[in-house]
CSV table of C-alpha atoms in Angstrom, one decimal:
chain,number,residue,atom,x,y,z
O,1,MET,CA,19.1,37.3,-4.4
O,2,ILE,CA,18.5,33.9,-6.0
O,3,ASP,CA,19.9,30.9,-4.1
O,4,GLY,CA,20.3,27.5,-5.7
O,5,ILE,CA,22.0,25.4,-8.4
O,6,LEU,CA,21.4,25.7,-12.1
O,7,ASN,CA,22.2,22.8,-14.5
O,8,VAL,CA,23.4,24.8,-17.5
O,9,TYR,CA,24.0,23.3,-21.0
O,10,LYS,CA,27.2,25.0,-22.0
O,11,GLU,CA,27.3,25.5,-25.7
O,12,GLN,CA,30.4,25.3,-27.9
O,13,ASP,CA,32.6,28.4,-28.2
O,14,TYR,CA,31.6,29.6,-24.7
O,15,THR,CA,34.1,29.5,-21.9
O,16,SER,CA,32.9,28.6,-18.5
O,17,PHE,CA,33.6,32.2,-17.5
O,18,ASP,CA,31.4,33.4,-20.4
O,19,VAL,CA,28.5,31.4,-19.0
O,20,VAL,CA,28.9,32.9,-15.5
O,21,ALA,CA,29.2,36.4,-17.0
O,22,LYS,CA,26.1,36.0,-19.1
O,23,LEU,CA,24.1,34.6,-16.2
O,24,ARG,CA,25.0,37.6,-14.1
O,25,GLY,CA,23.3,39.7,-16.7
O,26,ILE,CA,20.3,37.4,-17.1
O,27,LEU,CA,19.7,37.0,-13.3
O,28,LYS,CA,20.9,40.5,-12.2
O,29,GLN,CA,23.1,39.2,-9.5
O,30,LYS,CA,26.9,38.9,-8.9
O,31,LYS,CA,27.2,36.0,-6.6
O,32,ILE,CA,27.5,33.2,-9.1
O,33,GLY,CA,30.2,30.5,-9.4
O,34,HIS,CA,30.7,27.4,-11.7
O,35,THR,CA,31.8,24.0,-10.6
O,36,GLY,CA,34.4,22.8,-13.1
O,37,THR,CA,35.8,24.3,-16.3
O,38,LEU,CA,34.8,23.1,-19.7
O,39,ASP,CA,37.0,24.0,-22.7
O,40,PRO,CA,35.4,26.3,-25.3
O,41,MET,CA,35.2,23.4,-27.8
O,42,ALA,CA,33.3,21.2,-25.3
O,43,GLU,CA,29.6,21.3,-24.6
O,44,GLY,CA,27.3,19.9,-22.0
O,45,VAL,CA,26.6,20.0,-18.2
O,46,LEU,CA,28.1,22.9,-16.3
O,47,LEU,CA,26.7,23.3,-12.8
O,48,VAL,CA,26.4,26.9,-11.7
O,49,CYS,CA,25.8,27.9,-8.1
O,50,LEU,CA,23.8,31.0,-7.2
O,51,GLY,CA,23.9,33.0,-3.9
O,52,LYS,CA,24.2,30.9,-0.8
O,53,ALA,CA,24.7,27.8,-3.0
O,54,THR,CA,28.2,29.1,-3.9
O,55,LYS,CA,29.3,27.4,-0.7
O,56,LEU,CA,28.7,24.1,-2.5
O,57,VAL,CA,31.1,24.8,-5.4
O,58,ASP,CA,34.0,22.8,-3.9
O,59,LEU,CA,31.7,19.9,-2.9
O,60,LEU,CA,30.1,19.7,-6.4
O,61,THR,CA,33.5,19.9,-8.1
O,62,GLU,CA,34.5,16.7,-6.3
O,63,GLY,CA,31.8,14.7,-8.1
O,64,ASP,CA,32.5,12.1,-10.7
O,65,LYS,CA,31.7,12.9,-14.3
O,66,CYS,CA,30.6,11.3,-17.6
O,67,TYR,CA,31.6,12.3,-21.1
O,68,ARG,CA,30.9,11.3,-24.7
O,69,ALA,CA,34.1,11.9,-26.7
O,70,THR,CA,35.4,11.4,-30.2
O,71,MET,CA,39.1,10.6,-30.6
O,72,LYS,CA,41.0,11.0,-33.8
O,73,LEU,CA,44.0,8.8,-34.2
O,74,GLY,CA,47.1,9.6,-36.4
O,75,TYR,CA,48.5,12.8,-35.0
O,76,GLU,CA,49.2,14.8,-31.9
O,77,THR,CA,48.7,18.5,-31.1
O,78,ASP,CA,50.0,20.9,-28.5
O,79,THR,CA,46.5,21.2,-26.9
O,80,GLU,CA,45.8,17.5,-27.2
O,81,ASP,CA,42.6,18.3,-29.2
O,82,VAL,CA,41.9,19.3,-32.8
O,83,THR,CA,42.0,23.0,-32.0
O,84,GLY,CA,45.8,22.9,-31.5
O,85,GLU,CA,48.8,23.0,-33.7
O,86,THR,CA,50.0,19.6,-34.9
O,87,THR,CA,53.2,18.5,-33.1
O,88,ALA,CA,53.6,15.0,-34.5
O,89,GLU,CA,52.1,12.8,-37.2
O,90,GLY,CA,51.8,9.1,-36.6
O,91,ASP,CA,53.2,6.4,-38.8
O,92,ALA,CA,50.5,5.8,-41.5
O,93,ALA,CA,51.6,2.2,-41.8
O,94,VAL,CA,51.0,1.6,-38.0
O,95,LEU,CA,47.6,3.2,-38.2
O,96,ALA,CA,46.7,1.1,-41.3
O,97,GLN,CA,47.6,-2.1,-39.6
O,98,LEU,CA,45.5,-1.4,-36.5
O,99,THR,CA,42.5,-3.8,-36.0
O,100,GLN,CA,39.4,-3.0,-34.1
O,101,ALA,CA,40.5,-5.5,-31.4
O,102,ASP,CA,43.8,-3.6,-31.0
O,103,VAL,CA,42.0,-0.3,-30.5
O,104,GLU,CA,39.5,-1.7,-28.0
O,105,ARG,CA,42.3,-3.4,-26.0
O,106,ALA,CA,44.3,-0.2,-25.8
O,107,ILE,CA,41.3,1.9,-24.8
O,108,LEU,CA,40.0,-0.5,-22.1
O,109,SER,CA,43.5,-0.8,-20.6
O,110,PHE,CA,43.0,2.6,-19.1
O,111,VAL,CA,40.0,1.6,-17.0
O,112,GLY,CA,41.0,1.8,-13.4
O,113,LYS,CA,43.5,4.1,-11.7
O,114,TYR,CA,46.3,5.7,-13.6
O,115,ASP,CA,48.7,8.6,-13.3
O,116,GLN,CA,47.8,11.3,-15.8
O,117,ILE,CA,50.1,14.2,-16.8
O,118,PRO,CA,47.9,17.3,-17.1
O,119,PRO,CA,48.1,19.2,-20.5
O,120,MET,CA,50.0,22.5,-20.7
O,121,TYR,CA,46.8,24.1,-22.1
O,122,SER,CA,44.9,23.8,-18.8
O,123,ALA,CA,43.8,26.1,-16.0
O,124,LEU,CA,46.0,24.4,-13.5
O,125,LYS,CA,48.5,26.6,-11.8
O,126,VAL,CA,52.3,26.1,-11.3
O,127,ASN,CA,54.0,28.6,-9.0
O,128,GLY,CA,50.9,30.8,-9.1
O,129,LYS,CA,50.7,30.9,-12.9
O,130,LYS,CA,48.2,29.1,-15.1
O,131,LEU,CA,49.7,26.5,-17.4
O,132,CYS,CA,47.7,27.8,-20.3
O,133,ASP,CA,49.1,31.3,-19.9
O,134,LEU,CA,52.7,29.8,-19.9
O,135,ALA,CA,51.9,27.7,-22.9
O,136,ARG,CA,50.6,30.7,-24.9
O,137,ASN,CA,54.0,32.3,-24.2
O,138,GLY,CA,55.8,29.3,-25.5
O,139,ILE,CA,56.9,28.1,-22.1
O,140,GLU,CA,56.6,24.4,-21.2
O,141,VAL,CA,57.1,23.3,-17.6
O,142,GLU,CA,57.3,19.9,-16.0
O,143,ARG,CA,54.0,18.7,-14.7
O,144,LYS,CA,53.7,16.0,-12.1
O,145,PRO,CA,51.4,13.1,-12.9
O,146,ARG,CA,48.2,13.2,-11.0
O,147,PRO,CA,46.2,10.1,-9.9
O,148,VAL,CA,42.8,9.8,-11.7
O,149,GLN,CA,40.4,7.0,-12.0
O,150,ILE,CA,38.5,5.8,-15.1
O,151,TYR,CA,35.5,3.9,-13.8
O,152,GLU,CA,34.1,2.8,-17.1
O,153,ILE,CA,34.7,3.2,-20.9
O,154,GLU,CA,32.0,2.2,-23.3
O,155,ILE,CA,33.2,2.1,-26.9
O,156,GLU,CA,30.3,3.3,-29.1
O,157,ASN,CA,31.8,3.2,-32.6
O,158,ILE,CA,35.2,2.6,-34.3
O,159,GLU,CA,35.6,3.9,-37.8
O,160,LEU,CA,39.3,4.5,-38.0
O,161,PRO,CA,40.9,7.0,-37.6
O,162,ARG,CA,37.9,8.0,-35.3
O,163,VAL,CA,36.6,6.4,-32.2
O,164,THR,CA,33.6,7.5,-30.2
O,165,MET,CA,33.3,6.5,-26.6
O,166,ARG,CA,31.6,7.2,-23.3
O,167,VAL,CA,33.8,7.7,-20.3
O,168,HIS,CA,32.8,7.7,-16.6
O,169,CYS,CA,35.7,9.1,-14.6
O,170,SER,CA,36.8,10.9,-11.4
O,171,LYS,CA,37.3,14.6,-11.0
O,172,GLY,CA,40.4,16.1,-12.5
O,173,THR,CA,40.5,13.7,-15.5
O,174,TYR,CA,41.3,15.3,-18.8
O,175,ILE,CA,39.6,13.4,-21.6
O,176,ARG,CA,41.8,15.0,-24.2
O,177,THR,CA,44.8,13.7,-22.3
O,178,LEU,CA,43.2,10.3,-22.2
O,179,CYS,CA,42.9,10.4,-26.0
O,180,HIS,CA,46.5,11.5,-26.3
O,181,ASP,CA,47.6,8.6,-24.0
O,182,ILE,CA,45.6,6.1,-25.9
O,183,GLY,CA,47.2,7.3,-29.1
O,184,LEU,CA,50.7,6.9,-27.6
O,185,LYS,CA,49.8,3.3,-26.5
O,186,LEU,CA,48.7,2.4,-30.0
O,187,GLY,CA,51.9,3.9,-31.4
O,188,CYS,CA,50.2,6.2,-33.9
O,189,GLY,CA,49.3,9.3,-31.8
O,190,GLY,CA,45.9,10.6,-31.0
O,191,CYS,CA,43.9,13.7,-30.0
O,192,MET,CA,40.3,14.6,-29.0
O,193,GLU,CA,38.0,15.8,-31.8
O,194,SER,CA,34.8,16.5,-29.8
O,195,LEU,CA,33.6,16.4,-26.2
O,196,LYS,CA,30.2,16.5,-24.5
O,197,ARG,CA,29.9,16.3,-20.7
O,198,THR,CA,26.7,14.3,-20.1
O,199,ARG,CA,26.7,14.1,-16.3
O,200,VAL,CA,28.2,15.7,-13.2
O,201,ALA,CA,27.4,13.8,-10.0
O,202,ASP,CA,23.6,13.3,-10.1
O,203,PHE,CA,23.0,16.1,-12.6
O,204,SER,CA,22.4,14.9,-16.2
O,205,ILE,CA,22.4,16.5,-19.6
O,206,GLU,CA,18.7,15.7,-20.1
O,207,GLN,CA,17.8,18.3,-17.6
O,208,ALA,CA,20.4,20.9,-18.6
O,209,LEU,CA,19.2,24.2,-20.1
O,210,THR,CA,21.0,26.6,-22.5
O,211,LEU,CA,21.4,30.2,-21.6
O,212,GLY,CA,18.7,31.1,-24.0
O,213,GLU,CA,16.3,28.7,-22.4
O,214,ILE,CA,17.1,30.0,-18.9
O,215,GLU,CA,16.4,33.5,-20.2
O,216,LYS,CA,13.0,32.4,-21.4
O,217,LYS,CA,12.3,30.8,-18.0
O,218,ARG,CA,13.2,34.2,-16.4
O,219,ASP,CA,10.9,36.1,-18.6
O,220,ALA,CA,8.0,33.6,-17.9
O,221,GLY,CA,8.6,33.9,-14.2
O,222,GLU,CA,9.5,30.2,-14.0
O,223,LEU,CA,13.1,30.3,-12.6
O,224,GLU,CA,12.1,28.5,-9.5
O,225,GLN,CA,11.1,25.5,-11.5
O,226,ILE,CA,14.6,25.0,-12.8
O,227,LEU,CA,16.5,25.7,-9.6
O,228,TYR,CA,17.9,22.9,-7.4
């Protein structure tokens, strides 16, 4: 049995469960666990623990994270990202009057601690049931705000209605909810258009390998070189 941590580059359209299932086939072992769900539309760092290292899953899940996200202003969706159904469209006049300074001010106001209401389309459980399962059945339940912390936001580009930014945050932070909340603060609505996780704790995207690359390392007998 292989023991260690793999820094996997999760590609778009894979669920975190898909990654684990495929790794079980590639590595021929069952004892594998991931350390934090990434939505199918998201890509980037997904830490996967193998064998005895599965004992570290909870510890690694506690780590802070970094993301690069694109937010689209002007409308809201039920999933808080562009994959969902539109639930509200912002006032075009409000969006047209926004200045770059307005947008920057609203975004940077979220740096620090704030209480974030988790989205319905999430893996969190209420009374033993996943919120996403309830949402798919048309059921919306009250979610209690959870304290999260935004350590830093770096705004890379503003070309309205889109804003690209880098976010360094605590565990449990939903970037799509952050985009939604920024849209509310600006009065025009907003949702997440793309997301890439660039770091989890000390594991960065530069060292992450796709499933295909991991398979090639296995075939070359070089798995030990990529294990932590």
